[in-house]
Short mmCIF file of C-alpha atoms and ligand atoms in Angstrom, two decimals:
data_model
loop_
_atom_site.label_atom_id
_atom_site.label_comp_id
_atom_site.label_asym_id
_atom_site.label_seq_id
_atom_site.Cartn_x
_atom_site.Cartn_y
_atom_site.Cartn_z
CA MET C 1 77.10 97.96 78.47
CA GLN C 2 79.63 100.76 77.23
CA LYS C 3 82.89 100.63 79.45
CA ASN C 4 84.19 104.02 80.64
CA ILE C 5 87.16 102.86 82.05
CA LEU C 6 89.35 104.83 84.30
CA VAL C 7 93.73 103.00 84.20
CA THR C 8 94.80 104.82 87.24
CA GLY C 9 99.22 104.87 86.88
CA GLY C 10 98.95 104.45 82.87
CA ALA C 11 102.01 106.33 82.39
CA GLY C 12 104.22 103.95 83.79
CA PHE C 13 106.05 100.07 83.07
CA ILE C 14 103.07 97.87 83.16
CA GLY C 15 99.73 101.18 83.21
CA SER C 16 100.93 101.68 79.34
CA HIS C 17 101.03 97.98 78.30
CA VAL C 18 97.89 97.84 79.91
CA VAL C 19 96.13 101.32 78.01
CA ARG C 20 97.35 100.37 74.77
CA ARG C 21 96.06 96.71 75.09
CA LEU C 22 93.08 98.58 75.90
CA ILE C 23 92.99 100.73 73.62
CA GLN C 24 93.47 98.50 71.02
CA ASN C 25 90.71 95.80 71.52
CA TYR C 26 87.71 97.24 73.08
CA PRO C 27 87.26 100.53 70.06
CA ASP C 28 83.88 101.02 71.82
CA TYR C 29 85.42 101.49 75.23
CA ASN C 30 86.20 104.63 76.34
CA ILE C 31 89.38 104.92 78.42
CA ILE C 32 90.58 107.30 80.42
CA ASN C 33 94.70 107.57 81.33
CA PHE C 34 95.28 108.97 85.26
CA ASP C 35 98.77 109.50 85.97
CA ALA C 36 100.43 111.68 88.90
CA LEU C 37 103.92 111.54 86.49
CA THR C 38 105.52 111.04 88.89
CA TYR C 39 109.43 110.18 87.46
CA ALA C 40 107.97 106.73 86.51
CA GLY C 41 105.33 108.62 84.37
CA ASN C 42 106.23 108.87 81.06
CA LEU C 43 103.75 109.67 78.08
CA GLU C 44 106.32 108.23 76.11
CA ASN C 45 105.07 104.92 77.18
CA VAL C 46 102.07 105.37 75.24
CA LYS C 47 102.86 108.06 72.43
CA ASP C 48 101.78 105.53 70.02
CA ILE C 49 98.39 105.98 71.47
CA GLU C 50 98.03 109.72 72.25
CA HIS C 51 95.94 110.38 69.90
CA ALA C 52 93.67 106.52 69.38
CA PRO C 53 89.95 108.62 69.53
CA ASN C 54 88.89 106.56 72.90
CA TYR C 55 91.95 107.51 74.21
CA THR C 56 91.62 110.22 77.63
CA PHE C 57 95.04 111.27 79.30
CA ILE C 58 94.57 113.02 82.66
CA LYS C 59 97.64 114.78 85.03
CA GLY C 60 96.01 113.63 87.96
CA ASP C 61 97.35 112.61 92.19
CA ILE C 62 95.40 109.31 93.10
CA CYS C 63 95.55 111.01 96.35
CA ASP C 64 93.77 114.33 95.49
CA ALA C 65 89.85 113.35 96.35
CA ASN C 66 88.92 116.30 93.89
CA ALA C 67 90.58 114.88 91.39
CA VAL C 68 89.46 111.55 91.32
CA GLN C 69 85.22 112.99 91.52
CA GLN C 70 85.65 114.36 88.39
CA ALA C 71 87.40 112.36 86.69
CA LEU C 72 84.80 109.58 87.58
CA GLU C 73 82.43 112.22 87.11
CA THR C 74 83.02 114.14 83.68
CA HIS C 75 84.33 110.35 82.70
CA GLN C 76 80.70 108.94 84.06
CA ILE C 77 83.79 105.83 85.30
CA ASN C 78 81.81 102.14 85.99
CA THR C 79 85.34 100.54 85.75
CA ILE C 80 88.29 101.31 87.36
CA VAL C 81 91.97 99.40 87.22
CA HIS C 82 94.48 100.17 89.81
CA LEU C 83 97.75 100.47 89.24
CA ALA C 84 99.04 103.68 90.32
CA ALA C 85 101.79 102.98 92.98
CA GLU C 86 104.78 103.51 94.17
CA SER C 87 106.18 100.42 93.39
CA HIS C 88 110.20 100.59 93.77
CA VAL C 89 111.24 98.27 96.96
CA ASP C 90 114.92 100.14 97.32
CA ARG C 91 113.26 103.91 97.22
CA SER C 92 111.00 102.28 99.52
CA ILE C 93 113.46 101.31 101.91
CA THR C 94 114.99 104.90 101.52
CA ASP C 95 111.23 107.10 102.24
CA PRO C 96 108.20 104.45 102.99
CA LEU C 97 106.36 107.06 103.50
CA ALA C 98 106.18 108.47 100.16
CA PHE C 99 104.91 104.11 99.96
CA VAL C 100 102.32 104.95 102.33
CA ARG C 101 100.41 108.24 101.25
CA THR C 102 100.24 106.62 97.85
CA ASN C 103 99.72 103.33 97.55
CA VAL C 104 98.13 103.29 100.88
CA MET C 105 95.47 106.99 101.23
CA GLY C 106 95.68 106.97 97.94
CA THR C 107 93.53 103.90 96.81
CA ALA C 108 91.26 104.45 100.22
CA THR C 109 90.80 107.93 98.35
CA LEU C 110 89.81 106.63 95.76
CA LEU C 111 88.06 104.10 96.61
CA HIS C 112 86.19 106.43 98.63
CA ALA C 113 86.06 108.27 95.47
CA ALA C 114 84.38 105.49 93.56
CA LYS C 115 81.95 104.15 96.68
CA GLN C 116 80.47 107.94 97.27
CA PHE C 117 80.10 108.43 92.56
CA TRP C 118 78.61 105.07 92.39
CA ASN C 119 76.02 105.67 95.33
CA GLY C 120 75.88 102.26 95.86
CA ASN C 121 74.31 101.41 92.17
CA PHE C 122 76.66 98.67 91.44
CA ASN C 123 75.38 96.73 88.53
CA ASP C 124 77.71 97.14 85.83
CA LYS C 125 80.42 98.32 87.84
CA LEU C 126 84.24 96.98 88.37
CA PHE C 127 87.33 98.23 91.18
CA TYR C 128 90.12 95.91 89.43
CA HIS C 129 93.66 96.13 92.16
CA VAL C 130 96.55 95.56 90.59
CA SER C 131 98.61 93.96 93.11
CA THR C 132 101.63 92.01 93.45
CA ASP C 133 103.53 88.79 95.27
CA GLU C 134 105.65 90.56 97.28
CA VAL C 135 102.77 90.90 99.78
CA TYR C 136 102.90 86.69 100.65
CA GLY C 137 106.54 87.26 101.68
CA SER C 138 109.69 85.57 100.79
CA LEU C 139 109.37 81.64 100.25
CA GLY C 140 112.27 78.97 101.73
CA GLU C 141 113.82 77.32 98.75
CA THR C 142 110.76 74.87 97.66
CA GLY C 143 106.91 76.18 97.91
CA PHE C 144 104.92 78.65 95.99
CA PHE C 145 102.41 81.23 97.10
CA TYR C 146 99.19 80.87 96.19
CA GLU C 147 95.93 82.88 96.99
CA ASP C 148 95.28 81.60 100.08
CA THR C 149 98.47 81.89 101.72
CA ALA C 150 98.45 84.08 104.69
CA TYR C 151 99.98 88.17 103.52
CA ASP C 152 103.31 88.18 105.15
CA PRO C 153 105.03 91.70 103.79
CA ARG C 154 108.78 91.87 104.78
CA SER C 155 109.28 95.70 103.25
CA PRO C 156 107.77 99.16 103.44
CA TYR C 157 106.53 98.38 99.24
CA SER C 158 105.41 95.09 100.28
CA ALA C 159 103.53 96.64 103.51
CA SER C 160 102.12 99.74 101.84
CA LYS C 161 100.58 96.96 98.45
CA ALA C 162 99.14 94.74 101.45
CA GLY C 163 97.76 97.64 102.82
CA SER C 164 95.95 98.58 99.84
CA ASP C 165 94.38 95.29 98.90
CA HIS C 166 93.09 95.05 102.32
CA MET C 167 91.57 98.40 101.54
CA VAL C 168 90.02 96.96 98.87
CA MET C 169 88.72 93.95 100.35
CA ALA C 170 87.23 96.51 102.80
CA PHE C 171 85.15 97.72 100.85
CA TYR C 172 83.91 93.99 99.35
CA HIS C 173 82.53 93.32 102.59
CA THR C 174 81.91 96.57 104.04
CA TYR C 175 80.48 97.73 100.93
CA HIS C 176 79.60 95.06 98.62
CA MET C 177 81.81 97.37 96.18
CA PRO C 178 82.28 95.06 93.16
CA ILE C 179 85.81 94.51 93.35
CA VAL C 180 88.52 92.07 92.26
CA ILE C 181 92.22 91.89 93.28
CA SER C 182 95.81 90.29 90.92
CA ASN C 183 98.83 89.77 91.98
CA CYS C 184 101.48 89.41 89.70
CA SER C 185 105.00 87.78 89.54
CA ASN C 186 108.24 90.55 89.13
CA ASN C 187 107.87 92.37 85.14
CA TYR C 188 110.22 92.55 82.83
CA GLY C 189 109.70 93.85 79.57
CA PRO C 190 109.69 96.95 77.36
CA ASN C 191 109.27 100.08 79.04
CA HIS C 192 110.15 98.68 82.14
CA PHE C 193 112.40 102.18 84.03
CA PRO C 194 116.27 101.22 84.07
CA GLU C 195 116.36 101.50 88.32
CA LYS C 196 115.17 97.85 87.87
CA LEU C 197 117.42 94.80 87.88
CA ILE C 198 116.40 93.91 84.44
CA PRO C 199 116.09 97.31 82.39
CA LEU C 200 118.90 99.09 84.48
CA SER C 201 122.03 95.82 83.58
CA ILE C 202 120.76 96.45 79.75
CA ASN C 203 121.96 100.89 80.41
CA ASN C 204 124.97 100.10 81.81
CA ILE C 205 125.89 96.85 80.35
CA ILE C 206 125.42 99.36 76.75
CA ASN C 207 127.66 102.25 78.91
CA LYS C 208 130.23 100.28 80.06
CA LYS C 209 128.84 100.07 83.35
CA GLN C 210 128.91 97.94 86.02
CA LEU C 211 126.64 95.25 86.74
CA PRO C 212 125.33 95.61 90.68
CA ILE C 213 124.27 92.55 91.91
CA TYR C 214 122.50 92.31 95.40
CA GLY C 215 124.22 90.05 98.54
CA LYS C 216 125.33 86.67 96.43
CA GLY C 217 122.98 86.98 93.82
CA GLU C 218 121.11 83.57 95.03
CA ASN C 219 117.85 85.22 95.26
CA VAL C 220 115.17 84.53 93.27
CA ARG C 221 112.17 86.01 91.19
CA ASP C 222 109.75 85.22 89.38
CA TRP C 223 109.91 86.24 85.49
CA LEU C 224 106.49 87.74 83.59
CA TYR C 225 106.60 88.97 80.23
CA VAL C 226 104.69 92.22 80.84
CA ILE C 227 102.98 92.08 77.45
CA ASP C 228 101.95 88.53 79.43
CA HIS C 229 101.23 90.45 82.45
CA ALA C 230 98.71 93.21 80.07
CA ALA C 231 96.84 89.77 78.83
CA ALA C 232 96.02 88.99 82.10
CA ILE C 233 94.78 91.83 83.54
CA ASP C 234 92.68 91.52 80.60
CA LEU C 235 90.92 88.49 80.79
CA ILE C 236 90.51 88.95 84.78
CA LEU C 237 88.74 92.36 84.35
CA HIS C 238 85.93 90.43 81.65
CA LYS C 239 86.20 87.65 83.04
CA GLY C 240 87.03 87.36 87.23
CA LYS C 241 85.12 86.82 89.79
CA ILE C 242 83.70 89.30 91.74
CA GLY C 243 86.17 88.80 95.42
CA GLU C 244 87.47 86.98 93.75
CA THR C 245 91.62 87.35 93.96
CA TYR C 246 93.67 85.81 91.08
CA ASN C 247 97.60 85.13 90.92
CA ILE C 248 99.88 85.87 87.95
CA GLY C 249 103.35 84.43 87.46
CA GLY C 250 105.02 82.91 85.73
CA HIS C 251 106.73 79.62 86.47
CA ASN C 252 109.09 80.47 85.90
CA GLU C 253 112.53 81.22 88.24
CA TRP C 254 115.88 82.54 87.87
CA THR C 255 118.72 83.20 91.01
CA ASN C 256 119.60 86.50 90.25
CA ILE C 257 122.82 86.12 88.81
CA ASP C 258 121.96 83.69 86.78
CA LEU C 259 119.56 86.04 85.09
CA ILE C 260 122.28 88.89 84.40
CA LYS C 261 124.24 85.93 83.94
CA LEU C 262 121.58 85.36 80.37
CA LEU C 263 121.31 88.54 79.57
CA CYS C 264 124.87 89.22 79.49
CA LYS C 265 125.75 86.92 76.62
CA GLN C 266 122.14 87.90 74.73
CA MET C 267 124.03 91.59 75.16
CA ASP C 268 127.38 90.11 73.50
CA GLU C 269 125.81 88.35 70.97
CA LYS C 270 124.01 91.20 69.93
CA LEU C 271 126.04 93.88 70.19
CA GLY C 272 128.78 91.95 68.57
CA ASN C 273 130.74 91.52 71.36
CA ALA C 274 132.78 88.56 72.26
CA ALA C 275 131.77 85.96 74.25
CA GLY C 276 132.11 86.52 78.32
CA THR C 277 132.62 90.95 77.90
CA SER C 278 129.21 91.88 79.93
CA GLU C 279 129.96 89.60 82.76
CA GLN C 280 133.25 90.35 83.92
CA LEU C 281 130.85 93.60 84.48
CA ILE C 282 129.17 91.85 87.34
CA THR C 283 130.55 93.05 90.64
CA PHE C 284 129.06 91.63 93.97
CA VAL C 285 127.42 95.05 96.19
CA THR C 286 125.74 95.23 99.96
CA ASP C 287 123.06 93.21 100.15
CA ARG C 288 119.50 95.28 99.79
CA ALA C 289 117.83 95.24 104.07
CA GLY C 290 115.44 92.53 104.30
CA HIS C 291 115.81 91.59 100.57
CA ASP C 292 113.29 88.71 100.05
CA LEU C 293 114.82 85.55 99.32
CA ARG C 294 112.34 84.02 97.20
CA TYR C 295 109.75 84.44 95.10
CA ALA C 296 106.95 81.86 93.19
CA ILE C 297 103.86 81.88 92.15
CA ASP C 298 100.90 79.26 92.27
CA ALA C 299 99.56 80.63 89.11
CA THR C 300 96.57 77.25 88.71
CA LYS C 301 93.67 78.70 89.78
CA LEU C 302 94.62 81.67 86.68
CA LYS C 303 95.03 78.57 84.56
CA ASP C 304 92.05 76.38 85.39
CA GLU C 305 89.02 78.59 85.82
CA LEU C 306 90.42 81.69 83.25
CA GLY C 307 92.17 79.83 80.39
CA TRP C 308 95.48 82.18 80.69
CA ILE C 309 98.86 80.89 80.32
CA PRO C 310 102.13 83.29 79.24
CA SER C 311 102.89 83.46 75.72
CA VAL C 312 106.54 84.15 75.67
CA THR C 313 109.31 81.73 76.72
CA PHE C 314 112.32 83.69 79.03
CA GLU C 315 114.77 83.85 76.41
CA GLU C 316 111.94 85.19 73.93
CA GLY C 317 110.50 87.40 75.72
CA LEU C 318 114.52 88.61 77.58
CA SER C 319 115.54 88.74 73.70
CA LYS C 320 112.75 91.47 72.72
CA THR C 321 112.95 93.03 75.79
CA ILE C 322 116.82 94.45 74.41
CA ASP C 323 115.87 94.55 71.25
CA TRP C 324 112.97 97.39 72.71
CA TYR C 325 116.06 98.93 74.58
CA LEU C 326 118.26 98.45 71.57
CA ASN C 327 116.04 100.25 69.09
CA ASN C 328 114.53 102.92 71.46
CA SER C 329 118.47 104.25 73.22
CA GLU C 330 116.32 107.64 72.80
CA TRP C 331 113.68 107.17 75.58
CA LEU C 332 116.57 105.28 77.51
CA GLN C 333 118.28 108.20 76.92
CA LYS C 334 115.96 110.99 78.16
CA VAL C 335 114.70 108.82 81.53
CA THR C 336 118.24 108.39 82.05
CA SER C 337 118.86 112.08 82.23
CA GLY C 338 118.69 114.15 85.39
CA ASP C 339 117.43 113.36 88.39
CA TYR C 340 118.23 109.52 87.43
CA ILE C 341 121.80 109.70 87.63
CA LYS C 342 121.00 111.48 91.13
CA TYR C 343 119.46 108.70 92.27
CA TYR C 344 122.01 106.33 90.95
CA GLU C 345 124.90 108.03 92.34
CA ALA C 346 123.62 108.36 95.92
CA TYR C 347 121.88 104.95 95.97
CA TYR C 348 124.94 103.42 94.46
CA LYS C 349 127.64 104.95 95.19
CA GLY C 350 127.28 106.63 98.25
CA SER C 351 126.85 104.70 101.99
CA SER C 352 123.86 102.42 100.76
CA LYS C 353 125.92 100.26 98.28
CA ASN C 354 129.86 100.02 98.17
CA LEU C 355 129.47 99.77 93.85
P1 NAD X 401 105.83 102.13 87.68
O1 NAD X 401 106.28 103.00 89.05
O2 NAD X 401 106.97 101.61 86.59
O3 NAD X 401 104.70 103.76 87.16
C1 NAD X 401 103.39 103.12 88.34
C2 NAD X 401 102.77 104.86 87.93
O4 NAD X 401 102.07 105.05 88.88
C3 NAD X 401 103.77 106.01 87.56
O5 NAD X 401 103.43 106.44 85.76
C4 NAD X 401 103.63 106.93 87.88
O6 NAD X 401 103.49 108.04 87.54
C5 NAD X 401 101.83 106.29 88.10
N1 NAD X 401 102.11 107.02 89.79
C6 NAD X 401 102.46 107.42 90.79
N2 NAD X 401 101.54 107.45 92.24
C7 NAD X 401 100.61 107.97 91.88
C8 NAD X 401 99.47 109.33 92.02
N3 NAD X 401 100.23 109.59 93.33
N4 NAD X 401 98.57 109.47 91.26
C9 NAD X 401 98.57 109.17 90.14
N5 NAD X 401 99.84 107.79 89.35
C10 NAD X 401 101.32 107.71 90.29
O7 NAD X 401 105.34 100.47 88.47
P2 NAD X 401 105.16 99.55 87.36
O8 NAD X 401 106.18 98.43 87.26
O9 NAD X 401 104.14 99.72 86.25
O10 NAD X 401 103.63 98.76 88.59
C11 NAD X 401 101.89 98.62 88.72
C12 NAD X 401 101.47 97.77 89.13
O11 NAD X 401 101.55 96.83 89.12
C13 NAD X 401 101.92 98.49 90.65
O12 NAD X 401 100.72 98.82 91.65
C14 NAD X 401 102.97 97.48 90.86
O13 NAD X 401 102.07 97.65 92.53
C15 NAD X 401 102.09 96.03 90.93
N6 NAD X 401 103.03 95.43 90.40
C16 NAD X 401 104.17 95.40 89.80
C17 NAD X 401 104.43 94.63 88.95
C18 NAD X 401 106.40 94.79 88.63
O14 NAD X 401 107.72 93.68 88.34
N7 NAD X 401 106.29 95.95 88.22
C19 NAD X 401 104.87 93.22 89.32
C20 NAD X 401 103.62 92.98 90.05
C21 NAD X 401 102.73 94.24 90.85
O1 DAU X 402 108.03 90.60 92.71
C1 DAU X 402 106.57 91.70 91.78
C2 DAU X 402 107.62 92.55 91.99
O2 DAU X 402 108.92 92.43 91.84
C3 DAU X 402 106.57 94.10 92.50
O3 DAU X 402 105.39 94.36 92.66
C4 DAU X 402 108.23 95.12 92.15
O4 DAU X 402 107.41 96.76 91.24
C5 DAU X 402 108.82 95.31 91.47
O5 DAU X 402 109.85 96.80 91.54
C6 DAU X 402 109.83 93.98 91.58
O6 DAU X 402 110.14 94.24 92.65
P1 DAU X 402 111.99 93.59 93.22
O7 DAU X 402 112.65 94.18 94.34
O8 DAU X 402 111.83 91.72 93.18
O9 DAU X 402 112.15 93.94 91.55
P2 DAU X 402 113.54 94.11 91.44
O10 DAU X 402 113.74 95.25 90.16
O11 DAU X 402 113.87 96.09 92.26
O12 DAU X 402 115.33 93.55 91.43
C7 DAU X 402 115.10 92.54 91.28
C8 DAU X 402 116.06 91.07 92.45
O13 DAU X 402 117.00 91.94 91.40
C9 DAU X 402 115.86 91.43 93.52
O14 DAU X 402 116.52 90.07 94.66
C10 DAU X 402 117.04 92.48 94.07
C11 DAU X 402 118.41 92.27 92.69
N1 DAU X 402 118.84 94.00 92.45
C12 DAU X 402 117.85 94.53 91.77
C13 DAU X 402 118.72 95.85 92.04
C14 DAU X 402 118.44 96.56 91.24
C15 DAU X 402 120.29 93.44 92.35
O15 DAU X 402 120.91 92.30 92.81
N2 DAU X 402 121.10 94.89 92.39
C16 DAU X 402 119.68 95.79 91.31
O16 DAU X 402 120.64 96.87 91.87
#
């Protein structure tokens, strides 16, 4: 069966790695990258594969029903891998409605358009929704998120992603649309937009700027190399069971402060700095409102049923990530000019964080 896959958000961080993997591993598939190119979308992320014969880019908004419908029809789409979203928690605190629009309304628009286009013939069709572990809420010092953990989102971002997950499940139960959902922990790696903790800190160390750590740096995240996430998505796309959810995570928990200290150490070594140089940049700032204490995924289902495990240790993945940023200074400079400066100044130097 010929697969014509619409990947939404394929110019973003994770989406670009998914697009590249699908293009390279499945030359007989047609991959259509549908992305609105918001501040987080960047065609430089997919520059190396833009001339691949099985690749098409469409600039489009998932909230625009006509644009979505046209893309589905023109390319006879039978598979959707949906990553397009507003993805940054801090921005969701400032502008929650933008997250409701894209993540809830956009996902509903996409589902509805697929239902119309597939018109009840769901043979060999799939709507794959990429979601987050944040829908499960916040853990205490122990325990894990399982696929059947009750949803308990606490930020406008996670609430909007939970809303999108519910809408996907509703289309499964109500219309029998073939869907699959994965909920992944924190990703890191090449092409990560430098508003998120790891790339923001790499950029600030390069520029000898302060490293803003929220609160006491005690919050815990479970970090996964983005290329391992793309591999998991590939596996679930091909082998996942319809109607199921799969958790994806690295079994790799770090407090923010320990993570940043490791990052500082690795960067000092690579930059030829004296030991301890970058740690001096660490600055504790006002905490994020409603800051979830800890995320930790149990990915046993994915391991036992589909055989997925992460391929790199955190130390290896972090080292590769730093190397990528040091070798791609032009990419970093481009995305940290213009609007990024305004965002950074308003968020960190304005009243919000007291940096
Ligand atoms: P990102 O912000 O880097 O990229 C999002 C992409 O979506 C961008 O290319 C942007 O242009 C596009 N987009 C935004 N609004 C759009 C719209 N209305 N129509 C079409 N395109 C639009 O995000 P990311 O970190 O790559 O996350 C991708 C997906 O994975 C999201 O759904 C996110 O919730 C999920 N996720 C992310 C992480 C993580 O750690 N980054 C972890 C788990 C799940
Ligand atoms: O868990 C998956 C989620 O991970 C994804 O769904 C989100 O799209 C993604 O952005 C990420 O959310 P987080 O809020 O965990 O990631 P972020 O990089 O923004 O923050 C990681 C931790 O670092 C968090 O505890 C907040 C803290 N932090 C973040 C920034 C940007 C700081 O201490 N200082 C900072 O400047």
